[in-house]
């Protein structure tokens, strides 16, 4: 499913990085040799690197991930599929935790969120020990009842479940942009469960009270948020039919597979069809399909992939919730992690009841399981490859964009009056330095609205060239209008900058990209 996402086109440059900058720069020069800047002639005997809009083949991502994982030790593969957590905002402690454990992901909970967006960006930067292969940083940003970012005032399921589907797309586009701006690549934010029971713990969080209504909003919400932060559907195969709260037990139902496929499955199918790259498995049991919780069920993983066509990353809900169920069989977090990966999950998540040594112990347990034959080495390699592919995607995309303080708006007004510039250039030319190939600088400013949650066109390094993506302008405008109306405002905090025109006018996208 990563092929569906616009961010996946940005990997070509990272593939080149893997073989060393020395090999990259000549290739870049060759691709754009003797190309003068607009209005200039190249001096005799000199060459310039061309920076142009050019998509990279999606196969480059998969190939790079496979190559990296093939070179990993069993321990490195095991560490890559663990997403941990420690409750602190101390940058030193967070960085030491990631460096010491080597794990592939971190989930930010309320205890990790400081008072401002700028402080949060510093925290997420500290977690990315290796910017070329950053961890999968995730957050539960559903909005409403489950909201980690206090500055997210966008509509939540409380109102979206009765609003037109387009409202869900708009809200989650804004929400995804806020998550991305914080330097977080994954949003565990799309609740595909549904119920008409107001007493259910999932009722206020769901996007509909029927299968059809929920599916009608889950698809647009997924597509709206995914270009900014990877959308995650949860909690497969659906809490609505299983009474109880998985935070304190294992909800179960005897619903048949056929009934599930005609009801609970529909919102998940809609999200998968919309390109959701992650699917979170819930700790709930459909006993007619498998008596085990879905998070530990190989059959439910088969159903998602073979019946619904899911191709992305399968991630568990917090494995600590299995322990809080009180069921003796689920009291060992390490055994739970091994069982989850063996069942088909690609990443295991540990928050509740975990400490700083929980994730490292899970890594040890996965290694021991492979060595003893309890866990297939091929299954671990498959999981590690899927996760690594996402990490490479996140590396190439960068850490999100913040308001551009150096560019002047050209072709856009400070509000919504002026139409988009029609003659924006399609090619940028300039000297391409080594810094332009570093993935971690791609999060620098290139024209983003100030906290309004909708971004201007964005740049990626692709095979040594700058790749610029256009967002859906019409949808963006609708979302902006909704935002302004909600706050009784008539204009934005900052101008909406057309990056193409900005480059044309000022001669730079951002100094960090090395374009003069």
PDB file of C-alpha atoms in Angstrom, residues 205-426:
ATOM      1  CA  UNK A 205     -14.448   7.608  18.906  1.00  0.00           C
ATOM      2  CA  UNK A 206     -16.079   5.966  15.876  1.00  0.00           C
ATOM      3  CA  UNK A 207     -16.808   7.720  12.581  1.00  0.00           C
ATOM      4  CA  UNK A 208     -20.261   6.197  12.174  1.00  0.00           C
ATOM      5  CA  UNK A 209     -22.975   4.186  13.885  1.00  0.00           C
ATOM      6  CA  UNK A 210     -23.507   1.764  10.980  1.00  0.00           C
ATOM      7  CA  UNK A 211     -21.168  -0.108   8.680  1.00  0.00           C
ATOM      8  CA  UNK A 212     -22.168   1.980   5.668  1.00  0.00           C
ATOM      9  CA  UNK A 213     -21.912   5.330   7.458  1.00  0.00           C
ATOM     10  CA  UNK A 214     -18.577   4.453   9.015  1.00  0.00           C
ATOM     11  CA  UNK A 215     -17.118   3.199   5.724  1.00  0.00           C
ATOM     12  CA  UNK A 216     -18.266   6.386   3.991  1.00  0.00           C
ATOM     13  CA  UNK A 217     -16.087   8.435   6.364  1.00  0.00           C
ATOM     14  CA  UNK A 218     -13.181   6.091   7.071  1.00  0.00           C
ATOM     15  CA  UNK A 219     -12.107   6.080   3.411  1.00  0.00           C
ATOM     16  CA  UNK A 220     -12.004   9.878   3.044  1.00  0.00           C
ATOM     17  CA  UNK A 221     -10.407  10.313   6.488  1.00  0.00           C
ATOM     18  CA  UNK A 222      -7.657   7.876   5.496  1.00  0.00           C
ATOM     19  CA  UNK A 223      -7.049   9.532   2.152  1.00  0.00           C
ATOM     20  CA  UNK A 224      -7.156  12.995   3.716  1.00  0.00           C
ATOM     21  CA  UNK A 225      -4.566  12.381   6.399  1.00  0.00           C
ATOM     22  CA  UNK A 226      -2.245   9.980   4.629  1.00  0.00           C
ATOM     23  CA  UNK A 227      -0.323  12.462   2.461  1.00  0.00           C
ATOM     24  CA  UNK A 228       0.917  14.089   5.675  1.00  0.00           C
ATOM     25  CA  UNK A 229       1.227  11.332   8.304  1.00  0.00           C
ATOM     26  CA  UNK A 230       0.747   7.647   7.539  1.00  0.00           C
ATOM     27  CA  UNK A 231      -2.865   6.760   8.347  1.00  0.00           C
ATOM     28  CA  UNK A 232      -3.515   3.752  10.566  1.00  0.00           C
ATOM     29  CA  UNK A 233      -6.822   1.889  10.655  1.00  0.00           C
ATOM     30  CA  UNK A 234      -7.838   0.481  14.021  1.00  0.00           C
ATOM     31  CA  UNK A 235      -8.872  -1.765  15.765  1.00  0.00           C
ATOM     32  CA  UNK A 236      -9.103  -4.692  13.335  1.00  0.00           C
ATOM     33  CA  UNK A 237     -11.360  -6.678  13.027  1.00  0.00           C
ATOM     34  CA  UNK A 238     -13.670  -4.252  14.846  1.00  0.00           C
ATOM     35  CA  UNK A 239     -14.730  -3.547  18.433  1.00  0.00           C
ATOM     36  CA  UNK A 240     -18.342  -2.753  17.664  1.00  0.00           C
ATOM     37  CA  UNK A 241     -19.544  -6.359  17.615  1.00  0.00           C
ATOM     38  CA  UNK A 242     -17.570  -7.410  20.687  1.00  0.00           C
ATOM     39  CA  UNK A 243     -18.943  -6.037  23.988  1.00  0.00           C
ATOM     40  CA  UNK A 244     -16.403  -4.892  26.534  1.00  0.00           C
ATOM     41  CA  UNK A 245     -13.305  -2.718  26.745  1.00  0.00           C
ATOM     42  CA  UNK A 246      -9.993  -4.207  25.637  1.00  0.00           C
ATOM     43  CA  UNK A 247      -8.144  -1.997  28.110  1.00  0.00           C
ATOM     44  CA  UNK A 248      -9.422  -4.216  30.924  1.00  0.00           C
ATOM     45  CA  UNK A 249     -10.306  -7.516  29.231  1.00  0.00           C
ATOM     46  CA  UNK A 250     -10.590  -9.406  25.951  1.00  0.00           C
ATOM     47  CA  UNK A 251     -13.944  -8.472  24.393  1.00  0.00           C
ATOM     48  CA  UNK A 252     -15.423 -11.366  22.442  1.00  0.00           C
ATOM     49  CA  UNK A 253     -18.263 -12.201  20.097  1.00  0.00           C
ATOM     50  CA  UNK A 254     -19.542 -15.331  18.379  1.00  0.00           C
ATOM     51  CA  UNK A 255     -20.324 -13.402  15.181  1.00  0.00           C
ATOM     52  CA  UNK A 256     -19.685 -15.560  12.129  1.00  0.00           C
ATOM     53  CA  UNK A 257     -17.166 -14.705   9.452  1.00  0.00           C
ATOM     54  CA  UNK A 258     -19.921 -14.122   6.892  1.00  0.00           C
ATOM     55  CA  UNK A 259     -21.744 -11.670   9.149  1.00  0.00           C
ATOM     56  CA  UNK A 260     -18.468  -9.901   9.908  1.00  0.00           C
ATOM     57  CA  UNK A 261     -17.618  -9.635   6.197  1.00  0.00           C
ATOM     58  CA  UNK A 262     -20.991  -7.992   5.513  1.00  0.00           C
ATOM     59  CA  UNK A 263     -20.766  -5.509   8.388  1.00  0.00           C
ATOM     60  CA  UNK A 264     -17.711  -4.886  10.582  1.00  0.00           C
ATOM     61  CA  UNK A 265     -15.350  -5.440   7.652  1.00  0.00           C
ATOM     62  CA  UNK A 266     -16.743  -2.638   5.500  1.00  0.00           C
ATOM     63  CA  UNK A 267     -15.044   0.363   7.146  1.00  0.00           C
ATOM     64  CA  UNK A 268     -11.697  -1.468   7.181  1.00  0.00           C
ATOM     65  CA  UNK A 269     -12.128  -2.402   3.519  1.00  0.00           C
ATOM     66  CA  UNK A 270     -12.872   1.246   2.714  1.00  0.00           C
ATOM     67  CA  UNK A 271      -9.722   2.397   4.509  1.00  0.00           C
ATOM     68  CA  UNK A 272      -7.592  -0.262   2.835  1.00  0.00           C
ATOM     69  CA  UNK A 273      -8.992   0.684  -0.563  1.00  0.00           C
ATOM     70  CA  UNK A 274      -8.129   4.314   0.243  1.00  0.00           C
ATOM     71  CA  UNK A 275      -4.498   3.289   0.707  1.00  0.00           C
ATOM     72  CA  UNK A 276      -4.020   2.966   4.483  1.00  0.00           C
ATOM     73  CA  UNK A 277      -0.409   1.855   4.978  1.00  0.00           C
ATOM     74  CA  UNK A 278      -0.897   0.551   8.542  1.00  0.00           C
ATOM     75  CA  UNK A 279      -3.497  -1.677  10.175  1.00  0.00           C
ATOM     76  CA  UNK A 280      -3.685  -1.997  13.954  1.00  0.00           C
ATOM     77  CA  UNK A 281      -4.935  -5.290  15.385  1.00  0.00           C
ATOM     78  CA  UNK A 282      -7.159  -5.177  18.434  1.00  0.00           C
ATOM     79  CA  UNK A 283      -7.116  -7.415  21.490  1.00  0.00           C
ATOM     80  CA  UNK A 284     -10.578  -8.825  20.848  1.00  0.00           C
ATOM     81  CA  UNK A 285     -11.835 -12.236  19.818  1.00  0.00           C
ATOM     82  CA  UNK A 286     -14.309 -13.372  17.181  1.00  0.00           C
ATOM     83  CA  UNK A 287     -14.520 -16.898  18.544  1.00  0.00           C
ATOM     84  CA  UNK A 288     -16.257 -18.362  15.467  1.00  0.00           C
ATOM     85  CA  UNK A 289     -13.180 -17.393  13.432  1.00  0.00           C
ATOM     86  CA  UNK A 290     -10.432 -17.890  16.030  1.00  0.00           C
ATOM     87  CA  UNK A 291     -10.701 -18.108  19.838  1.00  0.00           C
ATOM     88  CA  UNK A 292      -7.440 -16.161  20.196  1.00  0.00           C
ATOM     89  CA  UNK A 293      -7.376 -12.350  20.263  1.00  0.00           C
ATOM     90  CA  UNK A 294      -7.057 -10.964  16.722  1.00  0.00           C
ATOM     91  CA  UNK A 295      -3.707  -9.439  17.662  1.00  0.00           C
ATOM     92  CA  UNK A 296      -2.362 -12.965  18.164  1.00  0.00           C
ATOM     93  CA  UNK A 297      -4.333 -14.660  15.376  1.00  0.00           C
ATOM     94  CA  UNK A 298      -2.658 -15.858  12.201  1.00  0.00           C
ATOM     95  CA  UNK A 299      -6.116 -16.362  10.673  1.00  0.00           C
ATOM     96  CA  UNK A 300      -7.102 -12.710  11.075  1.00  0.00           C
ATOM     97  CA  UNK A 301      -3.815 -11.658   9.502  1.00  0.00           C
ATOM     98  CA  UNK A 302      -4.545 -13.990   6.590  1.00  0.00           C
ATOM     99  CA  UNK A 303      -8.027 -12.502   6.210  1.00  0.00           C
ATOM    100  CA  UNK A 304      -6.716  -8.937   6.121  1.00  0.00           C
ATOM    101  CA  UNK A 305      -4.131  -9.709   3.467  1.00  0.00           C
ATOM    102  CA  UNK A 306      -5.889 -12.319   1.338  1.00  0.00           C
ATOM    103  CA  UNK A 307      -9.539 -11.291   1.661  1.00  0.00           C
ATOM    104  CA  UNK A 308      -9.249  -7.498   2.061  1.00  0.00           C
ATOM    105  CA  UNK A 309      -6.040  -6.991   0.069  1.00  0.00           C
ATOM    106  CA  UNK A 310      -4.046  -5.230   2.775  1.00  0.00           C
ATOM    107  CA  UNK A 311      -0.367  -4.927   1.833  1.00  0.00           C
ATOM    108  CA  UNK A 312       1.040  -2.611   4.480  1.00  0.00           C
ATOM    109  CA  UNK A 313       2.339  -2.879   8.031  1.00  0.00           C
ATOM    110  CA  UNK A 314       0.385  -4.825  10.635  1.00  0.00           C
ATOM    111  CA  UNK A 315       0.894  -3.426  14.139  1.00  0.00           C
ATOM    112  CA  UNK A 316      -0.493  -4.589  17.468  1.00  0.00           C
ATOM    113  CA  UNK A 317      -2.487  -2.460  19.812  1.00  0.00           C
ATOM    114  CA  UNK A 318      -0.571  -1.904  23.053  1.00  0.00           C
ATOM    115  CA  UNK A 319       0.526  -5.361  24.215  1.00  0.00           C
ATOM    116  CA  UNK A 320       0.364  -4.144  27.817  1.00  0.00           C
ATOM    117  CA  UNK A 321      -3.411  -4.296  27.460  1.00  0.00           C
ATOM    118  CA  UNK A 322      -3.167  -8.083  27.187  1.00  0.00           C
ATOM    119  CA  UNK A 323      -1.538  -8.101  30.610  1.00  0.00           C
ATOM    120  CA  UNK A 324      -4.226  -5.871  32.125  1.00  0.00           C
ATOM    121  CA  UNK A 325      -6.852  -8.370  30.944  1.00  0.00           C
ATOM    122  CA  UNK A 326      -5.859 -10.481  33.936  1.00  0.00           C
ATOM    123  CA  UNK A 327      -5.749 -13.663  31.844  1.00  0.00           C
ATOM    124  CA  UNK A 328      -2.786 -15.764  33.061  1.00  0.00           C
ATOM    125  CA  UNK A 329      -1.743 -16.783  29.526  1.00  0.00           C
ATOM    126  CA  UNK A 330      -1.029 -13.157  28.629  1.00  0.00           C
ATOM    127  CA  UNK A 331       1.009 -12.010  31.620  1.00  0.00           C
ATOM    128  CA  UNK A 332       4.434 -12.300  29.947  1.00  0.00           C
ATOM    129  CA  UNK A 333       5.056  -9.289  27.668  1.00  0.00           C
ATOM    130  CA  UNK A 334       7.972 -11.002  25.930  1.00  0.00           C
ATOM    131  CA  UNK A 335       5.930 -14.095  25.113  1.00  0.00           C
ATOM    132  CA  UNK A 336       3.140 -11.835  23.847  1.00  0.00           C
ATOM    133  CA  UNK A 337       5.576 -10.074  21.522  1.00  0.00           C
ATOM    134  CA  UNK A 338       6.888 -13.336  20.096  1.00  0.00           C
ATOM    135  CA  UNK A 339       3.354 -14.664  19.579  1.00  0.00           C
ATOM    136  CA  UNK A 340       2.301 -11.412  17.891  1.00  0.00           C
ATOM    137  CA  UNK A 341       5.144 -11.440  15.355  1.00  0.00           C
ATOM    138  CA  UNK A 342       4.623 -15.155  14.703  1.00  0.00           C
ATOM    139  CA  UNK A 343       0.928 -14.507  14.024  1.00  0.00           C
ATOM    140  CA  UNK A 344       1.734 -11.963  11.321  1.00  0.00           C
ATOM    141  CA  UNK A 345       2.233  -8.599  12.996  1.00  0.00           C
ATOM    142  CA  UNK A 346       5.117  -6.570  11.612  1.00  0.00           C
ATOM    143  CA  UNK A 347       5.509  -4.331  14.645  1.00  0.00           C
ATOM    144  CA  UNK A 348       4.713  -4.789  18.330  1.00  0.00           C
ATOM    145  CA  UNK A 349       3.773  -1.920  20.615  1.00  0.00           C
ATOM    146  CA  UNK A 350       4.415  -1.681  24.368  1.00  0.00           C
ATOM    147  CA  UNK A 351       3.114   1.114  26.619  1.00  0.00           C
ATOM    148  CA  UNK A 352       0.958   0.033  29.583  1.00  0.00           C
ATOM    149  CA  UNK A 353       2.969  -1.622  32.383  1.00  0.00           C
ATOM    150  CA  UNK A 354       6.165  -1.167  30.360  1.00  0.00           C
ATOM    151  CA  UNK A 355       9.413   0.283  31.657  1.00  0.00           C
ATOM    152  CA  UNK A 356      12.606   1.351  29.933  1.00  0.00           C
ATOM    153  CA  UNK A 357      13.770  -2.279  29.809  1.00  0.00           C
ATOM    154  CA  UNK A 358      10.554  -3.770  28.382  1.00  0.00           C
ATOM    155  CA  UNK A 359      11.360  -3.131  24.719  1.00  0.00           C
ATOM    156  CA  UNK A 360      14.948  -4.424  25.047  1.00  0.00           C
ATOM    157  CA  UNK A 361      13.606  -7.571  26.735  1.00  0.00           C
ATOM    158  CA  UNK A 362      11.209  -8.047  23.832  1.00  0.00           C
ATOM    159  CA  UNK A 363      14.152  -7.801  21.457  1.00  0.00           C
ATOM    160  CA  UNK A 364      16.018 -10.443  23.472  1.00  0.00           C
ATOM    161  CA  UNK A 365      12.933 -12.656  23.399  1.00  0.00           C
ATOM    162  CA  UNK A 366      12.503 -12.390  19.654  1.00  0.00           C
ATOM    163  CA  UNK A 367      16.169 -13.281  19.092  1.00  0.00           C
ATOM    164  CA  UNK A 368      15.877 -16.270  21.403  1.00  0.00           C
ATOM    165  CA  UNK A 369      12.688 -17.381  19.645  1.00  0.00           C
ATOM    166  CA  UNK A 370      14.407 -17.340  16.249  1.00  0.00           C
ATOM    167  CA  UNK A 371      17.407 -19.212  17.607  1.00  0.00           C
ATOM    168  CA  UNK A 372      15.186 -21.879  19.184  1.00  0.00           C
ATOM    169  CA  UNK A 373      12.974 -22.234  16.117  1.00  0.00           C
ATOM    170  CA  UNK A 374       9.873 -20.933  17.913  1.00  0.00           C
ATOM    171  CA  UNK A 375       9.747 -17.980  15.526  1.00  0.00           C
ATOM    172  CA  UNK A 376      10.555 -18.359  11.852  1.00  0.00           C
ATOM    173  CA  UNK A 377      13.576 -16.348  10.743  1.00  0.00           C
ATOM    174  CA  UNK A 378      11.757 -15.673   7.462  1.00  0.00           C
ATOM    175  CA  UNK A 379       8.739 -14.249   9.330  1.00  0.00           C
ATOM    176  CA  UNK A 380      10.992 -11.874  11.272  1.00  0.00           C
ATOM    177  CA  UNK A 381      12.786 -10.841   8.092  1.00  0.00           C
ATOM    178  CA  UNK A 382       9.465 -10.157   6.362  1.00  0.00           C
ATOM    179  CA  UNK A 383       8.299  -7.985   9.260  1.00  0.00           C
ATOM    180  CA  UNK A 384      11.608  -6.122   9.458  1.00  0.00           C
ATOM    181  CA  UNK A 385      11.552  -5.448   5.721  1.00  0.00           C
ATOM    182  CA  UNK A 386       8.069  -3.920   5.833  1.00  0.00           C
ATOM    183  CA  UNK A 387       9.003  -1.700   8.757  1.00  0.00           C
ATOM    184  CA  UNK A 388      12.317  -0.688   7.204  1.00  0.00           C
ATOM    185  CA  UNK A 389      10.554   0.297   4.016  1.00  0.00           C
ATOM    186  CA  UNK A 390       8.358   2.698   5.970  1.00  0.00           C
ATOM    187  CA  UNK A 391      11.386   4.060   7.827  1.00  0.00           C
ATOM    188  CA  UNK A 392      13.156   4.770   4.538  1.00  0.00           C
ATOM    189  CA  UNK A 393      10.010   6.469   3.283  1.00  0.00           C
ATOM    190  CA  UNK A 394       9.907   8.690   6.370  1.00  0.00           C
ATOM    191  CA  UNK A 395      13.617   9.482   6.008  1.00  0.00           C
ATOM    192  CA  UNK A 396      13.225  10.628   2.427  1.00  0.00           C
ATOM    193  CA  UNK A 397      10.206  12.742   3.229  1.00  0.00           C
ATOM    194  CA  UNK A 398      11.781  14.537   6.158  1.00  0.00           C
ATOM    195  CA  UNK A 399      10.187  15.912   9.317  1.00  0.00           C
ATOM    196  CA  UNK A 400       7.420  18.037   7.918  1.00  0.00           C
ATOM    197  CA  UNK A 401       7.445  21.656   6.948  1.00  0.00           C
ATOM    198  CA  UNK A 402       6.935  24.771   9.037  1.00  0.00           C
ATOM    199  CA  UNK A 403       5.938  28.322   8.009  1.00  0.00           C
ATOM    200  CA  UNK A 404       8.398  29.823   5.570  1.00  0.00           C
ATOM    201  CA  UNK A 405       9.886  32.948   7.102  1.00  0.00           C
ATOM    202  CA  UNK A 406      12.243  33.773   4.227  1.00  0.00           C
ATOM    203  CA  UNK A 407       9.981  33.373   1.194  1.00  0.00           C
ATOM    204  CA  UNK A 408       7.599  36.041  -0.028  1.00  0.00           C
ATOM    205  CA  UNK A 409       4.210  35.004  -1.400  1.00  0.00           C
ATOM    206  CA  UNK A 410       4.154  35.281  -5.172  1.00  0.00           C
ATOM    207  CA  UNK A 411       0.995  34.387  -7.050  1.00  0.00           C
ATOM    208  CA  UNK A 412      -1.080  34.047  -3.872  1.00  0.00           C
ATOM    209  CA  UNK A 413      -2.794  36.671  -1.761  1.00  0.00           C
ATOM    210  CA  UNK A 414      -2.655  36.754   2.027  1.00  0.00           C
ATOM    211  CA  UNK A 415      -6.162  35.320   2.026  1.00  0.00           C
ATOM    212  CA  UNK A 416      -8.144  33.361  -0.520  1.00  0.00           C
ATOM    213  CA  UNK A 417      -8.843  35.963  -3.193  1.00  0.00           C
ATOM    214  CA  UNK A 418      -6.087  35.325  -5.726  1.00  0.00           C
ATOM    215  CA  UNK A 419      -6.197  32.202  -7.887  1.00  0.00           C
ATOM    216  CA  UNK A 420      -3.235  29.889  -8.147  1.00  0.00           C
ATOM    217  CA  UNK A 421      -0.497  30.996 -10.475  1.00  0.00           C
ATOM    218  CA  UNK A 422      -0.859  29.158 -13.775  1.00  0.00           C
ATOM    219  CA  UNK A 423       2.635  29.672 -15.144  1.00  0.00           C
ATOM    220  CA  UNK A 424       4.653  28.385 -12.194  1.00  0.00           C
ATOM    221  CA  UNK A 425       7.941  26.887 -13.390  1.00  0.00           C
ATOM    222  CA  UNK A 426       8.251  23.116 -13.624  1.00  0.00           C
TER     223      UNK A 426
END
